Amino acid sequence: MVETSIQLSTSAVATAAGLSESWAWKARDQGVLHAPHFEDAVVALRVYAFVAQIVWPGNRRPRSARQDLELWQSSAVEAAREAVSDPNTTTETALWVLEDSVHLVTSPGQRAAFDLDHLNGRVAFRIPVGLWVAELPEAIAALRTRRRRTTPPSKPAA
Protein backbone atom coordinates (compact mmCIF):
# COMPACT_ATOMS: atom_id res chain seq x y z
CA MET A 1 0.00 0.00 0.00
CA VAL A 2 2.90 2.37 0.76
CA GLU A 3 6.32 2.44 -0.86
CA THR A 4 9.07 2.27 1.74
CA SER A 5 11.72 4.56 0.33
CA ILE A 6 12.17 7.47 2.72
CA GLN A 7 14.86 6.90 5.32
CA LEU A 8 13.90 8.11 8.81
CA SER A 9 15.77 8.68 12.04
CA THR A 10 14.70 6.86 15.18
CA SER A 11 13.31 10.13 16.50
CA ALA A 12 11.35 10.70 13.29
CA VAL A 13 9.85 7.21 13.50
CA ALA A 14 8.61 7.94 17.02
CA THR A 15 7.24 11.33 16.00
CA ALA A 16 5.44 9.94 12.95
CA ALA A 17 3.99 7.17 15.13
CA GLY A 18 2.74 9.72 17.64
CA LEU A 19 4.80 8.17 20.43
CA SER A 20 7.53 9.34 22.74
CA GLU A 21 11.10 8.59 21.75
CA SER A 22 11.41 6.25 24.72
CA TRP A 23 9.17 3.77 22.87
CA ALA A 24 11.50 3.91 19.87
CA TRP A 25 14.57 3.30 22.04
CA LYS A 26 12.84 0.36 23.78
CA ALA A 27 11.88 -1.05 20.39
CA ARG A 28 15.45 -0.67 19.14
CA ASP A 29 16.82 -2.37 22.25
CA GLN A 30 14.42 -5.29 21.79
CA GLY A 31 15.30 -5.73 18.12
CA VAL A 32 12.04 -4.34 16.73
CA LEU A 33 13.62 -1.35 14.98
CA HIS A 34 16.70 -1.78 12.84
CA ALA A 35 18.55 1.05 11.12
CA PRO A 36 17.98 2.27 8.51
CA HIS A 37 14.33 3.03 9.28
CA PHE A 38 11.63 3.40 6.65
CA GLU A 39 7.86 4.01 6.70
CA ASP A 40 7.09 0.44 7.77
CA ALA A 41 8.96 1.12 11.02
CA VAL A 42 6.33 3.71 11.96
CA VAL A 43 3.50 1.15 11.89
CA ALA A 44 5.73 -1.50 13.47
CA LEU A 45 6.52 0.87 16.35
CA ARG A 46 2.84 1.68 16.91
CA VAL A 47 1.99 -2.02 17.05
CA TYR A 48 4.98 -2.71 19.32
CA ALA A 49 3.85 -0.02 21.77
CA PHE A 50 0.38 -1.56 21.77
CA VAL A 51 1.30 -5.23 22.19
CA ALA A 52 4.09 -4.54 24.69
CA GLN A 53 1.42 -3.39 27.14
CA ILE A 54 -0.94 -6.36 26.79
CA VAL A 55 -1.24 -8.65 29.77
CA TRP A 56 -3.54 -11.57 29.06
CA PRO A 57 -6.18 -12.52 31.62
CA GLY A 58 -4.74 -14.94 34.16
CA ASN A 59 -1.14 -13.86 33.54
CA ARG A 60 0.80 -11.76 36.01
CA ARG A 61 3.55 -9.42 34.94
CA PRO A 62 5.52 -7.27 37.39
CA ARG A 63 5.85 -3.73 36.09
CA SER A 64 9.47 -3.40 37.17
CA ALA A 65 10.73 -6.60 35.50
CA ARG A 66 12.33 -6.42 32.05
CA GLN A 67 9.85 -7.66 29.48
CA ASP A 68 11.32 -9.54 26.55
CA LEU A 69 9.12 -9.85 23.49
CA GLU A 70 7.12 -13.03 23.26
CA LEU A 71 6.65 -14.81 19.93
CA TRP A 72 3.08 -13.52 19.46
CA GLN A 73 4.28 -9.94 20.03
CA SER A 74 7.09 -10.28 17.48
CA SER A 75 4.65 -11.88 15.05
CA ALA A 76 2.23 -8.96 15.47
CA VAL A 77 4.97 -6.41 14.78
CA GLU A 78 6.18 -8.26 11.68
CA ALA A 79 2.64 -8.74 10.34
CA ALA A 80 2.06 -4.99 10.71
CA ARG A 81 5.36 -4.25 8.96
CA GLU A 82 4.34 -6.49 6.05
CA ALA A 83 0.91 -4.84 5.83
CA VAL A 84 2.59 -1.55 4.91
CA SER A 85 3.76 -2.86 1.53
CA ASP A 86 0.94 -5.39 0.95
CA PRO A 87 -1.18 -4.28 -2.03
CA ASN A 88 -4.23 -5.88 -0.37
CA THR A 89 -4.03 -3.57 2.66
CA THR A 90 -6.96 -1.16 2.89
CA THR A 91 -8.24 1.13 5.63
CA GLU A 92 -10.38 -1.84 6.72
CA THR A 93 -7.36 -4.09 7.31
CA ALA A 94 -7.06 -5.11 10.93
CA LEU A 95 -4.52 -7.10 12.87
CA TRP A 96 -6.20 -9.44 15.33
CA VAL A 97 -3.94 -10.38 18.22
CA LEU A 98 -4.69 -13.46 20.30
CA GLU A 99 -2.60 -14.94 23.07
CA ASP A 100 -1.22 -17.63 20.78
CA SER A 101 -1.48 -16.13 17.29
CA VAL A 102 -1.97 -13.06 15.11
CA HIS A 103 -4.15 -12.71 12.03
CA LEU A 104 -4.21 -10.01 9.37
CA VAL A 105 -7.79 -9.58 8.15
CA THR A 106 -8.54 -7.37 5.17
CA SER A 107 -12.17 -7.66 4.11
CA PRO A 108 -15.49 -7.79 5.98
CA GLY A 109 -15.92 -11.36 4.73
CA GLN A 110 -12.53 -12.37 6.14
CA ARG A 111 -13.45 -10.65 9.40
CA ALA A 112 -16.66 -12.67 9.69
CA ALA A 113 -14.81 -15.89 8.88
CA PHE A 114 -12.09 -15.04 11.38
CA ASP A 115 -14.68 -14.37 14.06
CA LEU A 116 -16.39 -17.71 13.44
CA ASP A 117 -13.19 -19.73 13.09
CA HIS A 118 -10.95 -18.23 15.78
CA LEU A 119 -12.63 -16.00 18.34
CA ASN A 120 -15.35 -18.19 19.80
CA GLY A 121 -15.39 -16.23 23.08
CA ARG A 122 -11.62 -15.81 23.27
CA VAL A 123 -9.96 -12.57 24.30
CA ALA A 124 -8.55 -10.74 21.30
CA PHE A 125 -7.36 -7.26 20.39
CA ARG A 126 -8.12 -5.62 17.06
CA ILE A 127 -5.41 -3.22 15.88
CA PRO A 128 -6.37 -0.92 12.96
CA VAL A 129 -3.15 -1.32 10.96
CA GLY A 130 -4.88 -0.47 7.67
CA LEU A 131 -5.92 2.89 9.07
CA TRP A 132 -2.41 3.46 10.43
CA VAL A 133 -0.92 2.62 7.02
CA ALA A 134 -3.33 5.06 5.36
CA GLU A 135 -2.17 7.79 7.76
CA LEU A 136 1.51 7.28 6.90
CA PRO A 137 1.80 9.76 3.99
CA GLU A 138 0.36 12.56 6.12
CA ALA A 139 2.57 11.66 9.12
CA ILE A 140 5.69 11.57 6.93
CA ALA A 141 4.76 14.88 5.26
CA ALA A 142 4.33 16.46 8.70
CA LEU A 143 7.91 15.46 9.54
CA ARG A 144 9.19 17.55 6.65
CA THR A 145 7.45 20.67 7.94
CA ARG A 146 8.77 20.36 11.50
CA ARG A 147 11.14 23.07 12.57
CA ARG A 148 14.67 21.82 12.81
CA ARG A 149 16.92 22.88 15.65
CA THR A 150 19.65 25.11 14.45
CA THR A 151 23.04 24.82 15.99
CA PRO A 152 24.61 28.12 16.94
CA PRO A 153 27.64 29.04 14.87
CA SER A 154 30.86 27.93 16.48
CA LYS A 155 33.14 30.61 17.82
CA PRO A 156 36.53 30.89 16.19
CA ALA A 157 39.40 29.67 18.32
CA ALA A 158 41.41 32.48 19.84
C-alpha positions as CSV (number, residue, x, y, z in Angstrom):
1,M,0.0,0.0,0.0
2,V,2.9,2.4,0.8
3,E,6.3,2.4,-0.9
4,T,9.1,2.3,1.7
5,S,11.7,4.6,0.3
6,I,12.2,7.5,2.7
7,Q,14.9,6.9,5.3
8,L,13.9,8.1,8.8
9,S,15.8,8.7,12.0
10,T,14.7,6.9,15.2
11,S,13.3,10.1,16.5
12,A,11.3,10.7,13.3
13,V,9.8,7.2,13.5
14,A,8.6,7.9,17.0
15,T,7.2,11.3,16.0
16,A,5.4,9.9,13.0
17,A,4.0,7.2,15.1
18,G,2.7,9.7,17.6
19,L,4.8,8.2,20.4
20,S,7.5,9.3,22.7
21,E,11.1,8.6,21.7
22,S,11.4,6.2,24.7
23,W,9.2,3.8,22.9
24,A,11.5,3.9,19.9
25,W,14.6,3.3,22.0
26,K,12.8,0.4,23.8
27,A,11.9,-1.1,20.4
28,R,15.4,-0.7,19.1
29,D,16.8,-2.4,22.3
30,Q,14.4,-5.3,21.8
31,G,15.3,-5.7,18.1
32,V,12.0,-4.3,16.7
33,L,13.6,-1.3,15.0
34,H,16.7,-1.8,12.8
35,A,18.5,1.0,11.1
36,P,18.0,2.3,8.5
37,H,14.3,3.0,9.3
38,F,11.6,3.4,6.6
39,E,7.9,4.0,6.7
40,D,7.1,0.4,7.8
41,A,9.0,1.1,11.0
42,V,6.3,3.7,12.0
43,V,3.5,1.2,11.9
44,A,5.7,-1.5,13.5
45,L,6.5,0.9,16.3
46,R,2.8,1.7,16.9
47,V,2.0,-2.0,17.1
48,Y,5.0,-2.7,19.3
49,A,3.9,0.0,21.8
50,F,0.4,-1.6,21.8
51,V,1.3,-5.2,22.2
52,A,4.1,-4.5,24.7
53,Q,1.4,-3.4,27.1
54,I,-0.9,-6.4,26.8
55,V,-1.2,-8.7,29.8
56,W,-3.5,-11.6,29.1
57,P,-6.2,-12.5,31.6
58,G,-4.7,-14.9,34.2
59,N,-1.1,-13.9,33.5
60,R,0.8,-11.8,36.0
61,R,3.6,-9.4,34.9
62,P,5.5,-7.3,37.4
63,R,5.9,-3.7,36.1
64,S,9.5,-3.4,37.2
65,A,10.7,-6.6,35.5
66,R,12.3,-6.4,32.0
67,Q,9.9,-7.7,29.5
68,D,11.3,-9.5,26.6
69,L,9.1,-9.9,23.5
70,E,7.1,-13.0,23.3
71,L,6.6,-14.8,19.9
72,W,3.1,-13.5,19.5
73,Q,4.3,-9.9,20.0
74,S,7.1,-10.3,17.5
75,S,4.7,-11.9,15.0
76,A,2.2,-9.0,15.5
77,V,5.0,-6.4,14.8
78,E,6.2,-8.3,11.7
79,A,2.6,-8.7,10.3
80,A,2.1,-5.0,10.7
81,R,5.4,-4.2,9.0
82,E,4.3,-6.5,6.0
83,A,0.9,-4.8,5.8
84,V,2.6,-1.5,4.9
85,S,3.8,-2.9,1.5
86,D,0.9,-5.4,1.0
87,P,-1.2,-4.3,-2.0
88,N,-4.2,-5.9,-0.4
89,T,-4.0,-3.6,2.7
90,T,-7.0,-1.2,2.9
91,T,-8.2,1.1,5.6
92,E,-10.4,-1.8,6.7
93,T,-7.4,-4.1,7.3
94,A,-7.1,-5.1,10.9
95,L,-4.5,-7.1,12.9
96,W,-6.2,-9.4,15.3
97,V,-3.9,-10.4,18.2
98,L,-4.7,-13.5,20.3
99,E,-2.6,-14.9,23.1
100,D,-1.2,-17.6,20.8
101,S,-1.5,-16.1,17.3
102,V,-2.0,-13.1,15.1
103,H,-4.1,-12.7,12.0
104,L,-4.2,-10.0,9.4
105,V,-7.8,-9.6,8.1
106,T,-8.5,-7.4,5.2
107,S,-12.2,-7.7,4.1
108,P,-15.5,-7.8,6.0
109,G,-15.9,-11.4,4.7
110,Q,-12.5,-12.4,6.1
111,R,-13.5,-10.6,9.4
112,A,-16.7,-12.7,9.7
113,A,-14.8,-15.9,8.9
114,F,-12.1,-15.0,11.4
115,D,-14.7,-14.4,14.1
116,L,-16.4,-17.7,13.4
117,D,-13.2,-19.7,13.1
118,H,-11.0,-18.2,15.8
119,L,-12.6,-16.0,18.3
120,N,-15.4,-18.2,19.8
121,G,-15.4,-16.2,23.1
122,R,-11.6,-15.8,23.3
123,V,-10.0,-12.6,24.3
124,A,-8.5,-10.7,21.3
125,F,-7.4,-7.3,20.4
126,R,-8.1,-5.6,17.1
127,I,-5.4,-3.2,15.9
128,P,-6.4,-0.9,13.0
129,V,-3.1,-1.3,11.0
130,G,-4.9,-0.5,7.7
131,L,-5.9,2.9,9.1
132,W,-2.4,3.5,10.4
133,V,-0.9,2.6,7.0
134,A,-3.3,5.1,5.4
135,E,-2.2,7.8,7.8
136,L,1.5,7.3,6.9
137,P,1.8,9.8,4.0
138,E,0.4,12.6,6.1
139,A,2.6,11.7,9.1
140,I,5.7,11.6,6.9
141,A,4.8,14.9,5.3
142,A,4.3,16.5,8.7
143,L,7.9,15.5,9.5
144,R,9.2,17.5,6.7
145,T,7.4,20.7,7.9
146,R,8.8,20.4,11.5
147,R,11.1,23.1,12.6
148,R,14.7,21.8,12.8
149,R,16.9,22.9,15.6
150,T,19.6,25.1,14.5
151,T,23.0,24.8,16.0
152,P,24.6,28.1,16.9
153,P,27.6,29.0,14.9
154,S,30.9,27.9,16.5
155,K,33.1,30.6,17.8
156,P,36.5,30.9,16.2
157,A,39.4,29.7,18.3
158,A,41.4,32.5,19.8
